[in-house]
Amino acid sequence: MPTPGSSADWAAWASVPWTRQTDDDSTGAGTAATIGWRKTGVPYLPLGTAGAQQTLDLWLPAADTSPNAPLPAADSLPRRPGGGTWIVFIHGGAWRDPLITASSFTPAATNLLRRATTTTTTTTEPNIAGLVSLNYRLSPHPAAPSQTARHPDHIADVLAALAFLRRLDILAAGWILAGHSCGATLALQAVMSPARWGLPVSVPVPLPGPVPKPAVVVGFSGLYDLAGFVARPPAGYAHLREAYRAFTAGAFGPDEAVWRAVCPATCEGRWVREWRARGMVVLVQSRQDTLVPYQQLEAMRARLEGEEAAEVRVMEAGGDHDEIWQEGGRMAEVLWEVAGDL
Ligand SMILES: N[C@@H](CC(=O)c1ccccc1NC=O)C(=O)O
């Protein structure tokens, strides 16, 4: 392997067994097909040092979908013939909601695995290598006051997870980084220089290694300008001002200059140059979203269009803020299409 993981990486990997991801949408009692193999809660820091939220979920399209097909051994990482595209997802929840986790990608993941295991591999369909959904440490929430993360903890965890995946020879080239709501903010922060957050270029500290960068970032219902929202909430969203102020201060502290410095629509400098890749951003936003206004997408699009290095594409979605991941179908369709264009 070109970048073999250390024994600490493989010990963390092997500490979680493979399970079956069944096709829960299929009808028929107890006969749901196995569409994927899943590891839930893999620590991305060395065993014994990873906190409960410093884990990831990972799915592979099942090579054998028959219900009794054996699962791979816990210490193995089967690779798809022909490689294929990896998709990494970062959940939302305003940096703090304890009920929105890596598992919130399950509906979209199931949809994507169904597509990956039922399409006969042709030249026109994408080849999905695997899917990953990241947990990261969260900030205090009224229902979870013991959560203590504060910026840059959230982005530091995301970068540590990406570096871990790279050391396992995942995310070598041409992969997609997607996020929902504050996960979209984190996905764009992940392509910027870690020096912006006071973090070293090689993270994490116990196991140094480069942080890989995606070919495309897909932002679903993203938060891109928090200071702008709190200063001038758009019509119809003014009642959310205090909620935004509370979760933003909880994640980044009370200084609004910091809010501007961390948001991808308002930070200093031409950050797309820090990406060192094609620089393609896909923005997806429903006009029926009662928590995030369409204006957040417009602010992000305007900023990206001012940086000639970026390519921006806007895709439509419907429904309220959390429906896009709860239902998963449109999220999967967008990611499938983006993977097909890579
Ligand atoms: N459920 C969250 C609120 C939340 O997720 C949210 C609210 C307004 C705008 C965006 C949000 N989420 C973004 O990640 C909470 O309990 O704080």
mmCIF file of C-alpha atoms and ligand atoms in Angstrom:
data_model
loop_
_atom_site.group_PDB
_atom_site.id
_atom_site.type_symbol
_atom_site.label_atom_id
_atom_site.label_comp_id
_atom_site.label_asym_id
_atom_site.label_seq_id
_atom_site.Cartn_x
_atom_site.Cartn_y
_atom_site.Cartn_z
ATOM 1 C CA MET A 1 0.000 0.000 0.000
ATOM 2 C CA PRO A 2 1.380 3.452 -0.826
ATOM 3 C CA THR A 3 0.426 5.014 2.511
ATOM 4 C CA PRO A 4 0.071 2.137 4.954
ATOM 5 C CA GLY A 5 -1.756 3.032 8.114
ATOM 6 C CA SER A 6 0.083 2.542 11.343
ATOM 7 C CA SER A 7 -0.760 -0.410 13.558
ATOM 8 C CA ALA A 8 -2.740 2.017 15.751
ATOM 9 C CA ASP A 9 -4.964 2.878 12.765
ATOM 10 C CA TRP A 10 -5.584 -0.790 11.946
ATOM 11 C CA ALA A 11 -6.278 -1.622 15.598
ATOM 12 C CA ALA A 12 -8.953 1.091 15.657
ATOM 13 C CA TRP A 13 -10.341 -0.173 12.352
ATOM 14 C CA ALA A 14 -10.493 -3.808 13.527
ATOM 15 C CA SER A 15 -12.117 -2.898 16.857
ATOM 16 C CA VAL A 16 -15.529 -2.655 15.187
ATOM 17 C CA PRO A 17 -17.068 -5.633 13.344
ATOM 18 C CA TRP A 18 -18.826 -5.500 9.981
ATOM 19 C CA THR A 19 -22.617 -5.703 10.095
ATOM 20 C CA ARG A 20 -25.221 -6.012 7.372
ATOM 21 C CA GLN A 21 -26.943 -2.911 5.994
ATOM 22 C CA THR A 22 -30.244 -4.285 4.777
ATOM 23 C CA ASP A 23 -32.569 -2.630 2.310
ATOM 24 C CA ASP A 24 -35.237 -1.498 4.742
ATOM 25 C CA ASP A 25 -37.341 -0.035 1.948
ATOM 26 C CA SER A 26 -37.787 -3.452 0.352
ATOM 27 C CA THR A 27 -41.061 -5.143 1.178
ATOM 28 C CA GLY A 28 -41.293 -8.696 2.478
ATOM 29 C CA ALA A 29 -40.984 -9.900 6.058
ATOM 30 C CA GLY A 30 -37.475 -10.722 7.136
ATOM 31 C CA THR A 31 -36.098 -11.136 3.653
ATOM 32 C CA ALA A 32 -34.569 -7.705 3.137
ATOM 33 C CA ALA A 33 -31.551 -7.963 0.871
ATOM 34 C CA THR A 34 -28.106 -7.123 2.199
ATOM 35 C CA ILE A 35 -27.116 -4.080 0.167
ATOM 36 C CA GLY A 36 -24.091 -3.026 2.142
ATOM 37 C CA TRP A 37 -21.548 -3.886 4.791
ATOM 38 C CA ARG A 38 -21.397 -1.367 7.600
ATOM 39 C CA LYS A 39 -19.071 -0.488 10.447
ATOM 40 C CA THR A 40 -20.710 1.746 13.056
ATOM 41 C CA GLY A 41 -18.613 3.871 15.413
ATOM 42 C CA VAL A 42 -15.047 3.273 14.220
ATOM 43 C CA PRO A 43 -12.694 5.462 16.323
ATOM 44 C CA TYR A 44 -10.573 7.674 14.082
ATOM 45 C CA LEU A 45 -8.090 8.380 16.855
ATOM 46 C CA PRO A 46 -5.988 5.651 18.512
ATOM 47 C CA LEU A 47 -7.928 3.297 20.797
ATOM 48 C CA GLY A 48 -8.128 4.672 24.286
ATOM 49 C CA THR A 49 -7.684 8.273 23.151
ATOM 50 C CA ALA A 50 -10.823 8.703 21.007
ATOM 51 C CA GLY A 51 -13.842 10.224 22.694
ATOM 52 C CA ALA A 52 -17.327 8.794 22.158
ATOM 53 C CA GLN A 53 -18.029 11.331 19.385
ATOM 54 C CA GLN A 54 -14.677 10.870 17.600
ATOM 55 C CA THR A 55 -15.912 8.024 15.446
ATOM 56 C CA LEU A 56 -17.195 7.378 11.942
ATOM 57 C CA ASP A 57 -19.673 5.070 10.219
ATOM 58 C CA LEU A 58 -18.620 3.463 6.954
ATOM 59 C CA TRP A 59 -20.503 1.460 4.337
ATOM 60 C CA LEU A 60 -19.306 -0.619 1.392
ATOM 61 C CA PRO A 61 -21.657 -1.810 -1.356
ATOM 62 C CA ALA A 62 -22.040 -5.550 -0.638
ATOM 63 C CA ALA A 63 -20.141 -7.677 -3.137
ATOM 64 C CA ASP A 64 -22.654 -10.480 -2.417
ATOM 65 C CA THR A 65 -26.233 -9.373 -1.650
ATOM 66 C CA SER A 66 -27.642 -12.807 -0.782
ATOM 67 C CA PRO A 67 -29.040 -12.762 2.780
ATOM 68 C CA ASN A 68 -26.666 -15.471 4.029
ATOM 69 C CA ALA A 69 -23.466 -14.237 2.413
ATOM 70 C CA PRO A 70 -20.653 -14.132 4.968
ATOM 71 C CA LEU A 71 -19.446 -10.773 6.277
ATOM 72 C CA PRO A 72 -15.820 -9.688 5.849
ATOM 73 C CA ALA A 73 -13.474 -10.113 8.809
ATOM 74 C CA ALA A 74 -13.331 -7.102 11.147
ATOM 75 C CA ASP A 75 -9.689 -6.390 10.278
ATOM 76 C CA SER A 76 -10.261 -6.386 6.517
ATOM 77 C CA LEU A 77 -11.114 -3.513 4.199
ATOM 78 C CA PRO A 78 -12.402 -5.039 0.942
ATOM 79 C CA ARG A 79 -11.771 -2.853 -2.118
ATOM 80 C CA ARG A 80 -14.155 -2.588 -5.036
ATOM 81 C CA PRO A 81 -12.846 -3.691 -8.421
ATOM 82 C CA GLY A 82 -11.962 -0.621 -10.455
ATOM 83 C CA GLY A 83 -11.663 1.617 -7.403
ATOM 84 C CA GLY A 84 -14.581 4.013 -7.567
ATOM 85 C CA THR A 85 -15.704 7.150 -5.793
ATOM 86 C CA TRP A 86 -15.778 7.655 -2.019
ATOM 87 C CA ILE A 87 -18.423 9.944 -0.519
ATOM 88 C CA VAL A 88 -17.866 11.440 2.963
ATOM 89 C CA PHE A 89 -20.776 13.107 4.783
ATOM 90 C CA ILE A 90 -20.729 15.575 7.713
ATOM 91 C CA HIS A 91 -24.000 15.823 9.650
ATOM 92 C CA GLY A 92 -25.656 19.038 10.822
ATOM 93 C CA GLY A 93 -27.411 20.036 14.039
ATOM 94 C CA ALA A 94 -25.925 23.484 14.661
ATOM 95 C CA TRP A 95 -22.635 22.056 16.069
ATOM 96 C CA ARG A 96 -24.555 20.863 19.129
ATOM 97 C CA ASP A 97 -27.715 18.773 18.650
ATOM 98 C CA PRO A 98 -27.003 15.409 20.339
ATOM 99 C CA LEU A 99 -29.737 13.695 18.324
ATOM 100 C CA ILE A 100 -28.252 14.463 14.893
ATOM 101 C CA THR A 101 -25.262 12.143 14.377
ATOM 102 C CA ALA A 102 -23.388 10.154 11.752
ATOM 103 C CA SER A 103 -26.423 7.838 11.637
ATOM 104 C CA SER A 104 -28.491 10.612 10.107
ATOM 105 C CA PHE A 105 -26.854 9.698 6.787
ATOM 106 C CA THR A 106 -28.412 6.199 6.888
ATOM 107 C CA PRO A 107 -31.450 6.944 4.655
ATOM 108 C CA ALA A 108 -29.283 8.500 1.916
ATOM 109 C CA ALA A 109 -26.612 5.801 2.355
ATOM 110 C CA THR A 110 -29.208 3.051 1.985
ATOM 111 C CA ASN A 111 -30.527 4.686 -1.174
ATOM 112 C CA LEU A 112 -26.997 4.984 -2.619
ATOM 113 C CA LEU A 113 -26.119 1.371 -1.732
ATOM 114 C CA ARG A 114 -29.312 0.188 -3.415
ATOM 115 C CA ARG A 115 -28.288 2.077 -6.557
ATOM 116 C CA ALA A 116 -24.716 0.763 -6.337
ATOM 117 C CA THR A 117 -25.764 -2.867 -5.937
ATOM 118 C CA THR A 118 -28.571 -2.946 -8.501
ATOM 119 C CA THR A 119 -27.083 -1.053 -11.434
ATOM 120 C CA THR A 120 -25.023 -3.252 -13.699
ATOM 121 C CA THR A 121 -21.731 -1.414 -13.921
ATOM 122 C CA THR A 122 -21.834 0.438 -17.199
ATOM 123 C CA THR A 123 -19.744 3.333 -18.387
ATOM 124 C CA THR A 124 -22.532 5.808 -17.623
ATOM 125 C CA GLU A 125 -23.275 4.885 -14.003
ATOM 126 C CA PRO A 126 -20.977 5.968 -11.169
ATOM 127 C CA ASN A 127 -18.978 3.326 -9.337
ATOM 128 C CA ILE A 128 -19.380 3.941 -5.592
ATOM 129 C CA ALA A 129 -16.333 2.677 -3.669
ATOM 130 C CA GLY A 130 -17.872 3.372 -0.271
ATOM 131 C CA LEU A 131 -19.606 5.878 1.989
ATOM 132 C CA VAL A 132 -18.486 7.460 5.253
ATOM 133 C CA SER A 133 -20.398 9.571 7.789
ATOM 134 C CA LEU A 134 -18.436 11.425 10.470
ATOM 135 C CA ASN A 135 -19.194 12.119 14.109
ATOM 136 C CA TYR A 136 -17.349 15.002 15.754
ATOM 137 C CA ARG A 137 -17.327 16.555 19.229
ATOM 138 C CA LEU A 138 -20.323 18.822 19.855
ATOM 139 C CA SER A 139 -20.844 22.059 21.773
ATOM 140 C CA PRO A 140 -23.194 22.443 24.757
ATOM 141 C CA HIS A 141 -26.889 21.939 24.021
ATOM 142 C CA PRO A 142 -29.827 22.517 26.399
ATOM 143 C CA ALA A 143 -30.416 18.748 26.280
ATOM 144 C CA ALA A 144 -26.678 17.894 26.521
ATOM 145 C CA PRO A 145 -24.910 20.424 28.779
ATOM 146 C CA SER A 146 -21.973 18.029 29.269
ATOM 147 C CA GLN A 147 -20.896 18.517 25.635
ATOM 148 C CA THR A 148 -17.970 20.932 25.821
ATOM 149 C CA ALA A 149 -16.507 21.286 22.321
ATOM 150 C CA ARG A 150 -15.637 24.773 21.139
ATOM 151 C CA HIS A 151 -14.160 25.820 17.773
ATOM 152 C CA PRO A 152 -11.693 24.590 16.453
ATOM 153 C CA ASP A 153 -12.592 21.223 18.045
ATOM 154 C CA HIS A 154 -15.291 20.410 15.443
ATOM 155 C CA ILE A 155 -13.117 21.074 12.394
ATOM 156 C CA ALA A 156 -10.074 19.483 14.104
ATOM 157 C CA ASP A 157 -12.077 16.255 14.466
ATOM 158 C CA VAL A 158 -13.242 16.375 10.834
ATOM 159 C CA LEU A 159 -9.627 16.821 9.655
ATOM 160 C CA ALA A 160 -8.445 14.015 11.957
ATOM 161 C CA ALA A 161 -11.101 11.705 10.485
ATOM 162 C CA LEU A 162 -10.095 12.554 6.903
ATOM 163 C CA ALA A 163 -6.401 11.989 7.714
ATOM 164 C CA PHE A 164 -7.298 8.601 9.290
ATOM 165 C CA LEU A 165 -9.205 7.566 6.154
ATOM 166 C CA ARG A 166 -6.277 8.620 3.971
ATOM 167 C CA ARG A 167 -3.862 6.520 6.046
ATOM 168 C CA LEU A 168 -6.128 3.500 5.400
ATOM 169 C CA ASP A 169 -5.670 4.225 1.675
ATOM 170 C CA ILE A 170 -9.193 5.613 1.355
ATOM 171 C CA LEU A 171 -9.665 9.082 -0.233
ATOM 172 C CA ALA A 172 -6.674 8.793 -2.552
ATOM 173 C CA ALA A 173 -8.262 10.728 -5.431
ATOM 174 C CA GLY A 174 -11.514 12.041 -6.824
ATOM 175 C CA TRP A 175 -13.713 11.859 -3.747
ATOM 176 C CA ILE A 176 -16.751 13.888 -2.636
ATOM 177 C CA LEU A 177 -17.145 15.752 0.664
ATOM 178 C CA ALA A 178 -20.770 16.546 1.495
ATOM 179 C CA GLY A 179 -22.363 18.167 4.513
ATOM 180 C CA HIS A 180 -25.757 19.262 5.776
ATOM 181 C CA SER A 181 -26.364 22.618 7.520
ATOM 182 C CA CYS A 182 -23.365 23.228 9.821
ATOM 183 C CA GLY A 183 -21.876 20.089 8.186
ATOM 184 C CA ALA A 184 -21.748 22.082 4.931
ATOM 185 C CA THR A 185 -19.879 24.847 6.783
ATOM 186 C CA LEU A 186 -17.421 22.230 8.080
ATOM 187 C CA ALA A 187 -17.020 20.693 4.597
ATOM 188 C CA LEU A 188 -15.909 24.052 3.177
ATOM 189 C CA GLN A 189 -13.669 24.734 6.183
ATOM 190 C CA ALA A 190 -12.044 21.346 5.489
ATOM 191 C CA VAL A 191 -10.727 22.511 2.107
ATOM 192 C CA MET A 192 -9.219 25.700 3.555
ATOM 193 C CA SER A 193 -5.793 25.870 5.187
ATOM 194 C CA PRO A 194 -5.923 24.415 8.743
ATOM 195 C CA ALA A 195 -3.684 27.354 9.728
ATOM 196 C CA ARG A 196 -6.859 29.471 9.679
ATOM 197 C CA TRP A 197 -8.001 27.553 12.780
ATOM 198 C CA GLY A 198 -4.584 27.520 14.393
ATOM 199 C CA LEU A 199 -4.199 23.837 13.462
ATOM 200 C CA PRO A 200 -1.077 22.202 12.026
ATOM 201 C CA VAL A 201 -1.088 21.244 8.348
ATOM 202 C CA SER A 202 -0.589 17.608 9.364
ATOM 203 C CA VAL A 203 -3.203 16.449 11.853
ATOM 204 C CA PRO A 204 -3.943 14.750 14.149
ATOM 205 C CA VAL A 205 -1.069 15.220 16.529
ATOM 206 C CA PRO A 206 -0.683 11.624 17.747
ATOM 207 C CA LEU A 207 -0.561 10.212 14.207
ATOM 208 C CA PRO A 208 0.693 12.795 11.725
ATOM 209 C CA GLY A 209 -0.369 12.536 8.137
ATOM 210 C CA PRO A 210 -1.681 14.723 5.358
ATOM 211 C CA VAL A 211 -5.325 15.764 5.263
ATOM 212 C CA PRO A 212 -6.716 14.784 1.845
ATOM 213 C CA LYS A 213 -8.835 17.267 -0.105
ATOM 214 C CA PRO A 214 -11.952 16.377 -2.089
ATOM 215 C CA ALA A 215 -12.581 17.022 -5.788
ATOM 216 C CA VAL A 216 -16.071 18.350 -5.041
ATOM 217 C CA VAL A 217 -17.841 19.776 -1.991
ATOM 218 C CA VAL A 218 -21.629 19.399 -1.833
ATOM 219 C CA GLY A 219 -23.396 21.699 0.627
ATOM 220 C CA PHE A 220 -26.968 20.790 1.566
ATOM 221 C CA SER A 221 -28.938 23.559 3.350
ATOM 222 C CA GLY A 222 -25.648 25.082 4.484
ATOM 223 C CA LEU A 223 -24.811 27.849 6.964
ATOM 224 C CA TYR A 224 -22.314 30.161 5.238
ATOM 225 C CA ASP A 225 -22.775 33.613 6.821
ATOM 226 C CA LEU A 226 -23.747 33.484 10.503
ATOM 227 C CA ALA A 227 -22.850 37.090 11.356
ATOM 228 C CA GLY A 228 -24.942 38.306 8.416
ATOM 229 C CA PHE A 229 -27.942 36.278 9.537
ATOM 230 C CA VAL A 230 -27.757 37.544 13.121
ATOM 231 C CA ALA A 231 -27.259 41.179 11.984
ATOM 232 C CA ARG A 232 -29.981 41.130 9.318
ATOM 233 C CA PRO A 233 -32.180 38.028 9.312
ATOM 234 C CA PRO A 234 -34.174 37.823 6.057
ATOM 235 C CA ALA A 235 -37.928 38.341 6.095
ATOM 236 C CA GLY A 236 -39.663 35.362 7.638
ATOM 237 C CA TYR A 237 -36.602 34.268 9.671
ATOM 238 C CA ALA A 238 -36.267 37.095 12.229
ATOM 239 C CA HIS A 239 -37.758 34.910 14.998
ATOM 240 C CA LEU A 240 -34.677 32.642 14.692
ATOM 241 C CA ARG A 241 -32.168 35.387 15.471
ATOM 242 C CA GLU A 242 -31.676 34.438 19.142
ATOM 243 C CA ALA A 243 -31.458 30.734 18.311
ATOM 244 C CA TYR A 244 -28.728 31.473 15.736
ATOM 245 C CA ARG A 245 -26.925 33.742 18.178
ATOM 246 C CA ALA A 246 -27.064 31.048 20.885
ATOM 247 C CA PHE A 247 -25.724 28.148 18.813
ATOM 248 C CA THR A 248 -23.128 30.339 17.076
ATOM 249 C CA ALA A 249 -21.817 31.681 20.401
ATOM 250 C CA GLY A 250 -21.882 28.130 21.800
ATOM 251 C CA ALA A 251 -19.720 26.876 18.928
ATOM 252 C CA PHE A 252 -17.440 29.903 18.326
ATOM 253 C CA GLY A 253 -17.676 32.135 21.375
ATOM 254 C CA PRO A 254 -19.252 35.599 21.647
ATOM 255 C CA ASP A 255 -16.853 37.534 19.338
ATOM 256 C CA GLU A 256 -18.627 38.293 16.050
ATOM 257 C CA ALA A 257 -15.266 38.935 14.343
ATOM 258 C CA VAL A 258 -14.563 35.219 14.891
ATOM 259 C CA TRP A 259 -17.941 34.325 13.346
ATOM 260 C CA ARG A 260 -16.943 36.240 10.189
ATOM 261 C CA ALA A 261 -13.477 34.676 10.135
ATOM 262 C CA VAL A 262 -14.784 31.093 10.267
ATOM 263 C CA CYS A 263 -17.660 31.348 7.785
ATOM 264 C CA PRO A 264 -16.888 30.479 4.155
ATOM 265 C CA ALA A 265 -18.911 33.402 2.740
ATOM 266 C CA THR A 266 -17.258 36.027 4.966
ATOM 267 C CA CYS A 267 -13.724 34.871 5.866
ATOM 268 C CA GLU A 268 -10.644 36.843 4.828
ATOM 269 C CA GLY A 269 -8.584 36.001 1.771
ATOM 270 C CA ARG A 270 -9.160 34.037 -1.382
ATOM 271 C CA TRP A 271 -9.600 30.670 0.269
ATOM 272 C CA VAL A 272 -10.368 28.647 -2.849
ATOM 273 C CA ARG A 273 -6.625 28.842 -3.615
ATOM 274 C CA GLU A 274 -5.998 26.874 -0.419
ATOM 275 C CA TRP A 275 -8.006 23.955 -1.828
ATOM 276 C CA ARG A 276 -5.417 22.940 -4.465
ATOM 277 C CA ALA A 277 -7.976 20.941 -6.453
ATOM 278 C CA ARG A 278 -10.514 21.554 -9.172
ATOM 279 C CA GLY A 279 -12.568 23.607 -6.745
ATOM 280 C CA MET A 280 -16.087 22.478 -7.600
ATOM 281 C CA VAL A 281 -18.860 23.397 -5.147
ATOM 282 C CA VAL A 282 -22.432 22.145 -5.482
ATOM 283 C CA LEU A 283 -24.974 24.093 -3.437
ATOM 284 C CA VAL A 284 -28.372 22.559 -2.652
ATOM 285 C CA GLN A 285 -31.089 24.503 -0.827
ATOM 286 C CA SER A 286 -34.861 24.182 -0.495
ATOM 287 C CA ARG A 287 -36.967 27.336 -0.602
ATOM 288 C CA GLN A 288 -39.322 25.634 1.885
ATOM 289 C CA ASP A 289 -36.583 25.393 4.545
ATOM 290 C CA THR A 290 -37.979 27.085 7.681
ATOM 291 C CA LEU A 291 -34.588 27.131 9.507
ATOM 292 C CA VAL A 292 -32.079 28.195 6.828
ATOM 293 C CA PRO A 293 -33.014 30.924 4.312
ATOM 294 C CA TYR A 294 -32.179 30.619 0.602
ATOM 295 C CA GLN A 295 -30.156 33.792 1.076
ATOM 296 C CA GLN A 296 -27.385 31.727 2.738
ATOM 297 C CA LEU A 297 -26.901 29.905 -0.585
ATOM 298 C CA GLU A 298 -26.941 33.220 -2.441
ATOM 299 C CA ALA A 299 -24.253 34.687 -0.163
ATOM 300 C CA MET A 300 -22.078 31.603 -0.707
ATOM 301 C CA ARG A 301 -22.611 31.639 -4.463
ATOM 302 C CA ALA A 302 -21.713 35.346 -4.693
ATOM 303 C CA ARG A 303 -18.510 34.797 -2.722
ATOM 304 C CA LEU A 304 -17.455 31.785 -4.842
ATOM 305 C CA GLU A 305 -18.199 33.581 -8.083
ATOM 306 C CA GLY A 306 -15.810 36.309 -6.961
ATOM 307 C CA GLU A 307 -12.995 33.727 -6.723
ATOM 308 C CA GLU A 308 -12.248 32.656 -10.272
ATOM 309 C CA ALA A 309 -10.802 29.317 -9.110
ATOM 310 C CA ALA A 310 -14.197 27.979 -8.067
ATOM 311 C CA GLU A 311 -16.853 26.324 -10.168
ATOM 312 C CA VAL A 312 -20.323 26.633 -8.644
ATOM 313 C CA ARG A 313 -23.385 24.591 -9.407
ATOM 314 C CA VAL A 314 -26.792 25.083 -7.781
ATOM 315 C CA MET A 315 -29.206 22.162 -7.546
ATOM 316 C CA GLU A 316 -32.802 22.286 -6.398
ATOM 317 C CA ALA A 317 -34.373 20.509 -3.444
ATOM 318 C CA GLY A 318 -37.753 20.698 -1.699
ATOM 319 C CA GLY A 319 -39.098 20.220 1.792
ATOM 320 C CA ASP A 320 -38.093 21.497 5.213
ATOM 321 C CA HIS A 321 -34.611 21.716 6.715
ATOM 322 C CA ASP A 322 -34.149 18.171 8.044
ATOM 323 C CA GLU A 323 -36.326 16.378 5.504
ATOM 324 C CA ILE A 324 -33.501 16.183 2.998
ATOM 325 C CA TRP A 325 -31.520 13.778 5.219
ATOM 326 C CA GLN A 326 -34.499 12.193 6.994
ATOM 327 C CA GLU A 327 -35.997 11.107 3.679
ATOM 328 C CA GLY A 328 -32.650 10.689 1.912
ATOM 329 C CA GLY A 329 -33.879 10.158 -1.637
ATOM 330 C CA ARG A 330 -33.064 13.602 -3.042
ATOM 331 C CA MET A 331 -29.760 13.717 -1.137
ATOM 332 C CA ALA A 332 -28.777 10.367 -2.690
ATOM 333 C CA GLU A 333 -29.909 11.489 -6.146
ATOM 334 C CA VAL A 334 -27.747 14.625 -5.967
ATOM 335 C CA LEU A 335 -24.687 12.678 -4.740
ATOM 336 C CA TRP A 336 -25.210 9.970 -7.399
ATOM 337 C CA GLU A 337 -25.338 12.634 -10.107
ATOM 338 C CA VAL A 338 -22.242 14.413 -8.776
ATOM 339 C CA ALA A 339 -20.358 11.091 -8.594
ATOM 340 C CA GLY A 340 -21.390 10.357 -12.181
ATOM 341 C CA ASP A 341 -19.882 13.657 -13.324
ATOM 342 C CA LEU A 342 -16.469 13.097 -11.685
HETATM 343 N N1 LIG B 1 -31.646 21.133 16.151
HETATM 344 C C1 LIG B 1 -30.664 22.154 16.423
HETATM 345 C C2 LIG B 1 -30.964 23.404 15.614
HETATM 346 C C3 LIG B 1 -30.440 23.276 14.232
HETATM 347 O O1 LIG B 1 -29.957 22.229 13.865
HETATM 348 C C4 LIG B 1 -30.477 24.443 13.353
HETATM 349 C C5 LIG B 1 -31.337 25.510 13.641
HETATM 350 C C6 LIG B 1 -31.351 26.619 12.808
HETATM 351 C C7 LIG B 1 -30.531 26.661 11.691
HETATM 352 C C8 LIG B 1 -29.701 25.602 11.397
HETATM 353 C C9 LIG B 1 -29.661 24.494 12.246
HETATM 354 N N2 LIG B 1 -28.795 23.421 12.025
HETATM 355 C C10 LIG B 1 -27.641 23.488 11.338
HETATM 356 O O2 LIG B 1 -26.746 22.675 11.448
HETATM 357 C C11 LIG B 1 -30.597 22.487 17.899
HETATM 358 O O3 LIG B 1 -31.236 21.793 18.698
HETATM 359 O O4 LIG B 1 -29.856 23.390 18.251
#
